[in-house]
């Protein structure tokens, strides 16, 4: 059983450490620093790695910066487009920072 899922297209970025945050809605804001999570693909729930949660911080859509985009391995316009597709009309988000556990 996985604890969090990501779209399959982000799997390589997470496994290689290029993506170190995810922006989620309130329903996924319950994760806490220090938690170790099993990560699976959204499409088929296949496990692909383990991550440690570093922080969970609320952020407004309008407050997103180039630094958030860099941590997502995207440009800021790309990131805002992705957020708009996944969470249309949502302004209140949560930045979940994480580190991939290498020896999982
Ligand atoms: C079910 C669900 O919401 N799954 C998500 C949500 C977000 N992501 C990724 C997409 C972006 O890189 C960031 C920002 O939302 O997180 C995801 O892979 N799966």
PDB file of N, CA, C and O in Angstrom, residues 42-104:
ATOM      1  N   UNK A  42       0.331   7.241  -9.773  1.00  0.00           N
ATOM      2  CA  UNK A  42      -1.114   7.497  -9.707  1.00  0.00           C
ATOM      3  C   UNK A  42      -1.894   6.559 -10.630  1.00  0.00           C
ATOM      4  O   UNK A  42      -2.946   6.032 -10.250  1.00  0.00           O
ATOM      5  N   UNK A  43      -1.352   6.311 -11.814  1.00  0.00           N
ATOM      6  CA  UNK A  43      -2.111   5.583 -12.829  1.00  0.00           C
ATOM      7  C   UNK A  43      -2.359   4.119 -12.453  1.00  0.00           C
ATOM      8  O   UNK A  43      -3.425   3.586 -12.747  1.00  0.00           O
ATOM      9  N   UNK A  44      -1.346   3.465 -11.819  1.00  0.00           N
ATOM     10  CA  UNK A  44      -1.508   2.032 -11.534  1.00  0.00           C
ATOM     11  C   UNK A  44      -1.134   1.656 -10.100  1.00  0.00           C
ATOM     12  O   UNK A  44      -1.161   0.483  -9.744  1.00  0.00           O
ATOM     13  N   UNK A  45      -0.783   2.678  -9.289  1.00  0.00           N
ATOM     14  CA  UNK A  45      -0.418   2.485  -7.870  1.00  0.00           C
ATOM     15  C   UNK A  45       0.798   1.575  -7.685  1.00  0.00           C
ATOM     16  O   UNK A  45       1.011   1.037  -6.595  1.00  0.00           O
ATOM     17  N   UNK A  46       1.609   1.428  -8.713  1.00  0.00           N
ATOM     18  CA  UNK A  46       2.836   0.626  -8.567  1.00  0.00           C
ATOM     19  C   UNK A  46       3.867   1.439  -7.769  1.00  0.00           C
ATOM     20  O   UNK A  46       4.153   2.594  -8.099  1.00  0.00           O
ATOM     21  N   UNK A  47       4.399   0.813  -6.714  1.00  0.00           N
ATOM     22  CA  UNK A  47       5.424   1.449  -5.870  1.00  0.00           C
ATOM     23  C   UNK A  47       6.672   1.738  -6.694  1.00  0.00           C
ATOM     24  O   UNK A  47       7.088   0.897  -7.500  1.00  0.00           O
ATOM     25  N   UNK A  48       7.268   2.942  -6.508  1.00  0.00           N
ATOM     26  CA  UNK A  48       8.537   3.162  -7.207  1.00  0.00           C
ATOM     27  C   UNK A  48       9.655   3.746  -6.366  1.00  0.00           C
ATOM     28  O   UNK A  48      10.815   3.703  -6.791  1.00  0.00           O
ATOM     29  N   UNK A  49       9.367   4.300  -5.181  1.00  0.00           N
ATOM     30  CA  UNK A  49      10.468   4.718  -4.293  1.00  0.00           C
ATOM     31  C   UNK A  49       9.920   5.098  -2.918  1.00  0.00           C
ATOM     32  O   UNK A  49       8.702   5.059  -2.675  1.00  0.00           O
ATOM     33  N   UNK A  50      10.851   5.457  -2.033  1.00  0.00           N
ATOM     34  CA  UNK A  50      10.491   5.906  -0.691  1.00  0.00           C
ATOM     35  C   UNK A  50      11.019   7.318  -0.518  1.00  0.00           C
ATOM     36  O   UNK A  50      12.122   7.633  -0.985  1.00  0.00           O
ATOM     37  N   UNK A  51      10.233   8.178   0.160  1.00  0.00           N
ATOM     38  CA  UNK A  51      10.689   9.547   0.434  1.00  0.00           C
ATOM     39  C   UNK A  51      10.523   9.866   1.916  1.00  0.00           C
ATOM     40  O   UNK A  51       9.652   9.302   2.585  1.00  0.00           O
ATOM     41  N   UNK A  52      11.375  10.783   2.404  1.00  0.00           N
ATOM     42  CA  UNK A  52      11.212  11.332   3.745  1.00  0.00           C
ATOM     43  C   UNK A  52      10.635  12.738   3.614  1.00  0.00           C
ATOM     44  O   UNK A  52      11.160  13.554   2.846  1.00  0.00           O
ATOM     45  N   UNK A  53       9.583  13.018   4.370  1.00  0.00           N
ATOM     46  CA  UNK A  53       8.981  14.359   4.347  1.00  0.00           C
ATOM     47  C   UNK A  53       9.848  15.293   5.172  1.00  0.00           C
ATOM     48  O   UNK A  53      10.196  15.005   6.319  1.00  0.00           O
ATOM     49  N   UNK A  54      10.235  16.427   4.571  1.00  0.00           N
ATOM     50  CA  UNK A  54      11.063  17.426   5.250  1.00  0.00           C
ATOM     51  C   UNK A  54      10.218  18.538   5.858  1.00  0.00           C
ATOM     52  O   UNK A  54      10.508  19.030   6.947  1.00  0.00           O
ATOM     53  N   UNK A  55       9.203  18.992   5.132  1.00  0.00           N
ATOM     54  CA  UNK A  55       8.321  20.060   5.648  1.00  0.00           C
ATOM     55  C   UNK A  55       7.027  20.084   4.855  1.00  0.00           C
ATOM     56  O   UNK A  55       6.970  19.584   3.725  1.00  0.00           O
ATOM     57  N   UNK A  56       6.015  20.650   5.481  1.00  0.00           N
ATOM     58  CA  UNK A  56       4.720  20.864   4.816  1.00  0.00           C
ATOM     59  C   UNK A  56       4.307  22.292   5.147  1.00  0.00           C
ATOM     60  O   UNK A  56       4.084  22.636   6.311  1.00  0.00           O
ATOM     61  N   UNK A  57       4.255  23.140   4.109  1.00  0.00           N
ATOM     62  CA  UNK A  57       4.063  24.576   4.328  1.00  0.00           C
ATOM     63  C   UNK A  57       2.959  25.092   3.405  1.00  0.00           C
ATOM     64  O   UNK A  57       2.998  24.837   2.197  1.00  0.00           O
ATOM     65  N   UNK A  58       1.964  25.815   3.963  1.00  0.00           N
ATOM     66  CA  UNK A  58       0.919  26.358   3.090  1.00  0.00           C
ATOM     67  C   UNK A  58       1.464  27.456   2.191  1.00  0.00           C
ATOM     68  O   UNK A  58       2.368  28.202   2.587  1.00  0.00           O
ATOM     69  N   UNK A  59       0.927  27.541   0.986  1.00  0.00           N
ATOM     70  CA  UNK A  59       1.335  28.589   0.044  1.00  0.00           C
ATOM     71  C   UNK A  59       0.132  28.929  -0.834  1.00  0.00           C
ATOM     72  O   UNK A  59      -0.655  28.044  -1.186  1.00  0.00           O
ATOM     73  N   UNK A  60       0.019  30.211  -1.164  1.00  0.00           N
ATOM     74  CA  UNK A  60      -1.023  30.622  -2.097  1.00  0.00           C
ATOM     75  C   UNK A  60      -0.479  30.485  -3.522  1.00  0.00           C
ATOM     76  O   UNK A  60       0.730  30.693  -3.747  1.00  0.00           O
ATOM     77  N   UNK A  61      -1.354  30.223  -4.456  1.00  0.00           N
ATOM     78  CA  UNK A  61      -0.936  30.096  -5.859  1.00  0.00           C
ATOM     79  C   UNK A  61      -0.144  31.331  -6.305  1.00  0.00           C
ATOM     80  O   UNK A  61       0.879  31.223  -6.984  1.00  0.00           O
ATOM     81  N   UNK A  62      -0.600  32.505  -5.875  1.00  0.00           N
ATOM     82  CA  UNK A  62       0.048  33.766  -6.275  1.00  0.00           C
ATOM     83  C   UNK A  62       1.434  33.941  -5.653  1.00  0.00           C
ATOM     84  O   UNK A  62       2.207  34.800  -6.090  1.00  0.00           O
ATOM     85  N   UNK A  63       1.747  33.137  -4.632  1.00  0.00           N
ATOM     86  CA  UNK A  63       3.043  33.243  -3.946  1.00  0.00           C
ATOM     87  C   UNK A  63       4.104  32.303  -4.531  1.00  0.00           C
ATOM     88  O   UNK A  63       5.241  32.286  -4.069  1.00  0.00           O
ATOM     89  N   UNK A  64       3.720  31.507  -5.514  1.00  0.00           N
ATOM     90  CA  UNK A  64       4.691  30.560  -6.085  1.00  0.00           C
ATOM     91  C   UNK A  64       5.810  31.323  -6.787  1.00  0.00           C
ATOM     92  O   UNK A  64       5.568  32.323  -7.465  1.00  0.00           O
ATOM     93  N   UNK A  65       7.026  30.846  -6.607  1.00  0.00           N
ATOM     94  CA  UNK A  65       8.211  31.539  -7.124  1.00  0.00           C
ATOM     95  C   UNK A  65       9.014  30.627  -8.060  1.00  0.00           C
ATOM     96  O   UNK A  65       8.754  29.414  -8.153  1.00  0.00           O
ATOM     97  N   UNK A  66      10.018  31.235  -8.663  1.00  0.00           N
ATOM     98  CA  UNK A  66      10.950  30.475  -9.498  1.00  0.00           C
ATOM     99  C   UNK A  66      11.616  29.365  -8.687  1.00  0.00           C
ATOM    100  O   UNK A  66      11.964  28.315  -9.226  1.00  0.00           O
ATOM    101  N   UNK A  67      11.820  29.603  -7.401  1.00  0.00           N
ATOM    102  CA  UNK A  67      12.455  28.584  -6.557  1.00  0.00           C
ATOM    103  C   UNK A  67      11.548  27.353  -6.419  1.00  0.00           C
ATOM    104  O   UNK A  67      12.028  26.212  -6.481  1.00  0.00           O
ATOM    105  N   UNK A  68      10.238  27.580  -6.240  1.00  0.00           N
ATOM    106  CA  UNK A  68       9.319  26.431  -6.223  1.00  0.00           C
ATOM    107  C   UNK A  68       9.415  25.679  -7.546  1.00  0.00           C
ATOM    108  O   UNK A  68       9.475  24.446  -7.567  1.00  0.00           O
ATOM    109  N   UNK A  69       9.426  26.434  -8.651  1.00  0.00           N
ATOM    110  CA  UNK A  69       9.483  25.805  -9.973  1.00  0.00           C
ATOM    111  C   UNK A  69      10.778  25.001 -10.128  1.00  0.00           C
ATOM    112  O   UNK A  69      10.758  23.869 -10.638  1.00  0.00           O
ATOM    113  N   UNK A  70      11.890  25.583  -9.673  1.00  0.00           N
ATOM    114  CA  UNK A  70      13.175  24.870  -9.764  1.00  0.00           C
ATOM    115  C   UNK A  70      13.106  23.545  -8.998  1.00  0.00           C
ATOM    116  O   UNK A  70      13.583  22.511  -9.462  1.00  0.00           O
ATOM    117  N   UNK A  71      12.492  23.584  -7.827  1.00  0.00           N
ATOM    118  CA  UNK A  71      12.378  22.366  -7.012  1.00  0.00           C
ATOM    119  C   UNK A  71      11.421  21.341  -7.637  1.00  0.00           C
ATOM    120  O   UNK A  71      11.414  20.180  -7.256  1.00  0.00           O
ATOM    121  N   UNK A  72      10.583  21.798  -8.549  1.00  0.00           N
ATOM    122  CA  UNK A  72       9.691  20.887  -9.297  1.00  0.00           C
ATOM    123  C   UNK A  72      10.315  20.463 -10.622  1.00  0.00           C
ATOM    124  O   UNK A  72       9.697  19.733 -11.389  1.00  0.00           O
ATOM    125  N   UNK A  73      11.512  21.008 -10.905  1.00  0.00           N
ATOM    126  CA  UNK A  73      12.183  20.783 -12.190  1.00  0.00           C
ATOM    127  C   UNK A  73      11.319  21.265 -13.352  1.00  0.00           C
ATOM    128  O   UNK A  73      11.153  20.570 -14.372  1.00  0.00           O
ATOM    129  N   UNK A  74      10.754  22.454 -13.181  1.00  0.00           N
ATOM    130  CA  UNK A  74       9.902  23.071 -14.212  1.00  0.00           C
ATOM    131  C   UNK A  74      10.209  24.560 -14.250  1.00  0.00           C
ATOM    132  O   UNK A  74      10.893  25.087 -13.376  1.00  0.00           O
ATOM    133  N   UNK A  75       9.637  25.237 -15.273  1.00  0.00           N
ATOM    134  CA  UNK A  75       9.617  26.697 -15.236  1.00  0.00           C
ATOM    135  C   UNK A  75       8.376  27.111 -14.442  1.00  0.00           C
ATOM    136  O   UNK A  75       7.439  26.294 -14.254  1.00  0.00           O
ATOM    137  N   UNK A  76       8.344  28.372 -14.010  1.00  0.00           N
ATOM    138  CA  UNK A  76       7.175  28.824 -13.242  1.00  0.00           C
ATOM    139  C   UNK A  76       5.894  28.767 -14.078  1.00  0.00           C
ATOM    140  O   UNK A  76       4.862  28.290 -13.574  1.00  0.00           O
ATOM    141  N   UNK A  77       5.916  29.189 -15.351  1.00  0.00           N
ATOM    142  CA  UNK A  77       4.688  29.048 -16.158  1.00  0.00           C
ATOM    143  C   UNK A  77       4.245  27.588 -16.302  1.00  0.00           C
ATOM    144  O   UNK A  77       3.049  27.279 -16.234  1.00  0.00           O
ATOM    145  N   UNK A  78       5.219  26.682 -16.467  1.00  0.00           N
ATOM    146  CA  UNK A  78       4.864  25.250 -16.560  1.00  0.00           C
ATOM    147  C   UNK A  78       4.202  24.776 -15.272  1.00  0.00           C
ATOM    148  O   UNK A  78       3.196  24.077 -15.290  1.00  0.00           O
ATOM    149  N   UNK A  79       4.811  25.187 -14.143  1.00  0.00           N
ATOM    150  CA  UNK A  79       4.271  24.746 -12.853  1.00  0.00           C
ATOM    151  C   UNK A  79       2.841  25.258 -12.665  1.00  0.00           C
ATOM    152  O   UNK A  79       1.951  24.506 -12.250  1.00  0.00           O
ATOM    153  N   UNK A  80       2.612  26.536 -13.000  1.00  0.00           N
ATOM    154  CA  UNK A  80       1.265  27.100 -12.818  1.00  0.00           C
ATOM    155  C   UNK A  80       0.262  26.420 -13.741  1.00  0.00           C
ATOM    156  O   UNK A  80      -0.894  26.209 -13.369  1.00  0.00           O
ATOM    157  N   UNK A  81       0.721  26.014 -14.926  1.00  0.00           N
ATOM    158  CA  UNK A  81      -0.177  25.308 -15.846  1.00  0.00           C
ATOM    159  C   UNK A  81      -0.554  23.938 -15.274  1.00  0.00           C
ATOM    160  O   UNK A  81      -1.721  23.539 -15.302  1.00  0.00           O
ATOM    161  N   UNK A  82       0.455  23.239 -14.748  1.00  0.00           N
ATOM    162  CA  UNK A  82       0.198  21.910 -14.165  1.00  0.00           C
ATOM    163  C   UNK A  82      -0.779  22.029 -12.990  1.00  0.00           C
ATOM    164  O   UNK A  82      -1.744  21.262 -12.890  1.00  0.00           O
ATOM    165  N   UNK A  83      -0.540  23.015 -12.128  1.00  0.00           N
ATOM    166  CA  UNK A  83      -1.425  23.203 -10.970  1.00  0.00           C
ATOM    167  C   UNK A  83      -2.853  23.507 -11.432  1.00  0.00           C
ATOM    168  O   UNK A  83      -3.815  22.965 -10.885  1.00  0.00           O
ATOM    169  N   UNK A  84      -2.951  24.353 -12.458  1.00  0.00           N
ATOM    170  CA  UNK A  84      -4.282  24.707 -12.976  1.00  0.00           C
ATOM    171  C   UNK A  84      -5.018  23.506 -13.545  1.00  0.00           C
ATOM    172  O   UNK A  84      -6.247  23.434 -13.471  1.00  0.00           O
ATOM    173  N   UNK A  85      -4.257  22.553 -14.109  1.00  0.00           N
ATOM    174  CA  UNK A  85      -4.884  21.342 -14.662  1.00  0.00           C
ATOM    175  C   UNK A  85      -5.318  20.392 -13.549  1.00  0.00           C
ATOM    176  O   UNK A  85      -6.389  19.799 -13.606  1.00  0.00           O
ATOM    177  N   UNK A  86      -4.458  20.254 -12.534  1.00  0.00           N
ATOM    178  CA  UNK A  86      -4.750  19.275 -11.473  1.00  0.00           C
ATOM    179  C   UNK A  86      -5.773  19.825 -10.478  1.00  0.00           C
ATOM    180  O   UNK A  86      -6.655  19.107 -10.010  1.00  0.00           O
ATOM    181  N   UNK A  87      -5.608  21.117 -10.149  1.00  0.00           N
ATOM    182  CA  UNK A  87      -6.469  21.726  -9.128  1.00  0.00           C
ATOM    183  C   UNK A  87      -7.120  22.994  -9.684  1.00  0.00           C
ATOM    184  O   UNK A  87      -6.800  24.105  -9.233  1.00  0.00           O
ATOM    185  N   UNK A  88      -8.024  22.863 -10.645  1.00  0.00           N
ATOM    186  CA  UNK A  88      -8.605  24.066 -11.256  1.00  0.00           C
ATOM    187  C   UNK A  88      -9.306  24.949 -10.224  1.00  0.00           C
ATOM    188  O   UNK A  88     -10.087  24.453  -9.406  1.00  0.00           O
ATOM    189  N   UNK A  89      -8.965  26.231 -10.247  1.00  0.00           N
ATOM    190  CA  UNK A  89      -9.637  27.197  -9.366  1.00  0.00           C
ATOM    191  C   UNK A  89      -9.137  27.218  -7.938  1.00  0.00           C
ATOM    192  O   UNK A  89      -9.609  28.021  -7.119  1.00  0.00           O
ATOM    193  N   UNK A  90      -8.172  26.353  -7.609  1.00  0.00           N
ATOM    194  CA  UNK A  90      -7.699  26.284  -6.217  1.00  0.00           C
ATOM    195  C   UNK A  90      -6.543  27.250  -5.999  1.00  0.00           C
ATOM    196  O   UNK A  90      -5.592  27.283  -6.784  1.00  0.00           O
ATOM    197  N   UNK A  91      -6.620  28.038  -4.930  1.00  0.00           N
ATOM    198  CA  UNK A  91      -5.550  29.002  -4.616  1.00  0.00           C
ATOM    199  C   UNK A  91      -4.704  28.572  -3.427  1.00  0.00           C
ATOM    200  O   UNK A  91      -3.530  28.910  -3.341  1.00  0.00           O
ATOM    201  N   UNK A  92      -5.303  27.826  -2.488  1.00  0.00           N
ATOM    202  CA  UNK A  92      -4.588  27.414  -1.268  1.00  0.00           C
ATOM    203  C   UNK A  92      -3.938  26.057  -1.482  1.00  0.00           C
ATOM    204  O   UNK A  92      -4.623  25.045  -1.615  1.00  0.00           O
ATOM    205  N   UNK A  93      -2.622  26.058  -1.474  1.00  0.00           N
ATOM    206  CA  UNK A  93      -1.881  24.820  -1.710  1.00  0.00           C
ATOM    207  C   UNK A  93      -0.940  24.556  -0.541  1.00  0.00           C
ATOM    208  O   UNK A  93      -0.755  25.424   0.331  1.00  0.00           O
ATOM    209  N   UNK A  94      -0.323  23.391  -0.564  1.00  0.00           N
ATOM    210  CA  UNK A  94       0.659  23.030   0.474  1.00  0.00           C
ATOM    211  C   UNK A  94       1.913  22.519  -0.232  1.00  0.00           C
ATOM    212  O   UNK A  94       1.813  21.646  -1.106  1.00  0.00           O
ATOM    213  N   UNK A  95       3.047  23.084   0.160  1.00  0.00           N
ATOM    214  CA  UNK A  95       4.326  22.632  -0.399  1.00  0.00           C
ATOM    215  C   UNK A  95       4.842  21.498   0.477  1.00  0.00           C
ATOM    216  O   UNK A  95       5.183  21.716   1.650  1.00  0.00           O
ATOM    217  N   UNK A  96       4.893  20.320  -0.076  1.00  0.00           N
ATOM    218  CA  UNK A  96       5.478  19.178   0.641  1.00  0.00           C
ATOM    219  C   UNK A  96       6.897  19.006   0.108  1.00  0.00           C
ATOM    220  O   UNK A  96       7.096  18.653  -1.062  1.00  0.00           O
ATOM    221  N   UNK A  97       7.886  19.287   0.975  1.00  0.00           N
ATOM    222  CA  UNK A  97       9.291  19.095   0.603  1.00  0.00           C
ATOM    223  C   UNK A  97       9.704  17.698   1.033  1.00  0.00           C
ATOM    224  O   UNK A  97       9.317  17.225   2.118  1.00  0.00           O
ATOM    225  N   UNK A  98      10.495  17.063   0.184  1.00  0.00           N
ATOM    226  CA  UNK A  98      10.877  15.681   0.498  1.00  0.00           C
ATOM    227  C   UNK A  98      12.265  15.351  -0.025  1.00  0.00           C
ATOM    228  O   UNK A  98      12.830  16.069  -0.859  1.00  0.00           O
ATOM    229  N   UNK A  99      12.791  14.262   0.507  1.00  0.00           N
ATOM    230  CA  UNK A  99      14.084  13.752   0.065  1.00  0.00           C
ATOM    231  C   UNK A  99      13.901  12.283  -0.263  1.00  0.00           C
ATOM    232  O   UNK A  99      13.320  11.540   0.549  1.00  0.00           O
ATOM    233  N   UNK A 100      14.405  11.887  -1.379  1.00  0.00           N
ATOM    234  CA  UNK A 100      14.297  10.465  -1.725  1.00  0.00           C
ATOM    235  C   UNK A 100      15.234   9.635  -0.859  1.00  0.00           C
ATOM    236  O   UNK A 100      16.398  10.017  -0.637  1.00  0.00           O
ATOM    237  N   UNK A 101      14.728   8.537  -0.338  1.00  0.00           N
ATOM    238  CA  UNK A 101      15.553   7.604   0.435  1.00  0.00           C
ATOM    239  C   UNK A 101      16.250   6.684  -0.557  1.00  0.00           C
ATOM    240  O   UNK A 101      15.584   6.017  -1.354  1.00  0.00           O
ATOM    241  N   UNK A 102      17.576   6.695  -0.520  1.00  0.00           N
ATOM    242  CA  UNK A 102      18.321   5.934  -1.528  1.00  0.00           C
ATOM    243  C   UNK A 102      18.241   4.422  -1.281  1.00  0.00           C
ATOM    244  O   UNK A 102      17.890   3.662  -2.162  1.00  0.00           O
ATOM    245  N   UNK A 103      18.511   4.014  -0.063  1.00  0.00           N
ATOM    246  CA  UNK A 103      18.509   2.567   0.232  1.00  0.00           C
ATOM    247  C   UNK A 103      17.144   2.149   0.748  1.00  0.00           C
ATOM    248  O   UNK A 103      16.948   1.936   1.938  1.00  0.00           O
ATOM    249  N   UNK A 104      16.187   2.056  -0.170  1.00  0.00           N
ATOM    250  CA  UNK A 104      14.846   1.647   0.268  1.00  0.00           C
ATOM    251  C   UNK A 104      14.602   0.204  -0.145  1.00  0.00           C
ATOM    252  O   UNK A 104      13.548  -0.304  -0.061  1.00  0.00           O
TER     253      UNK A 104
END
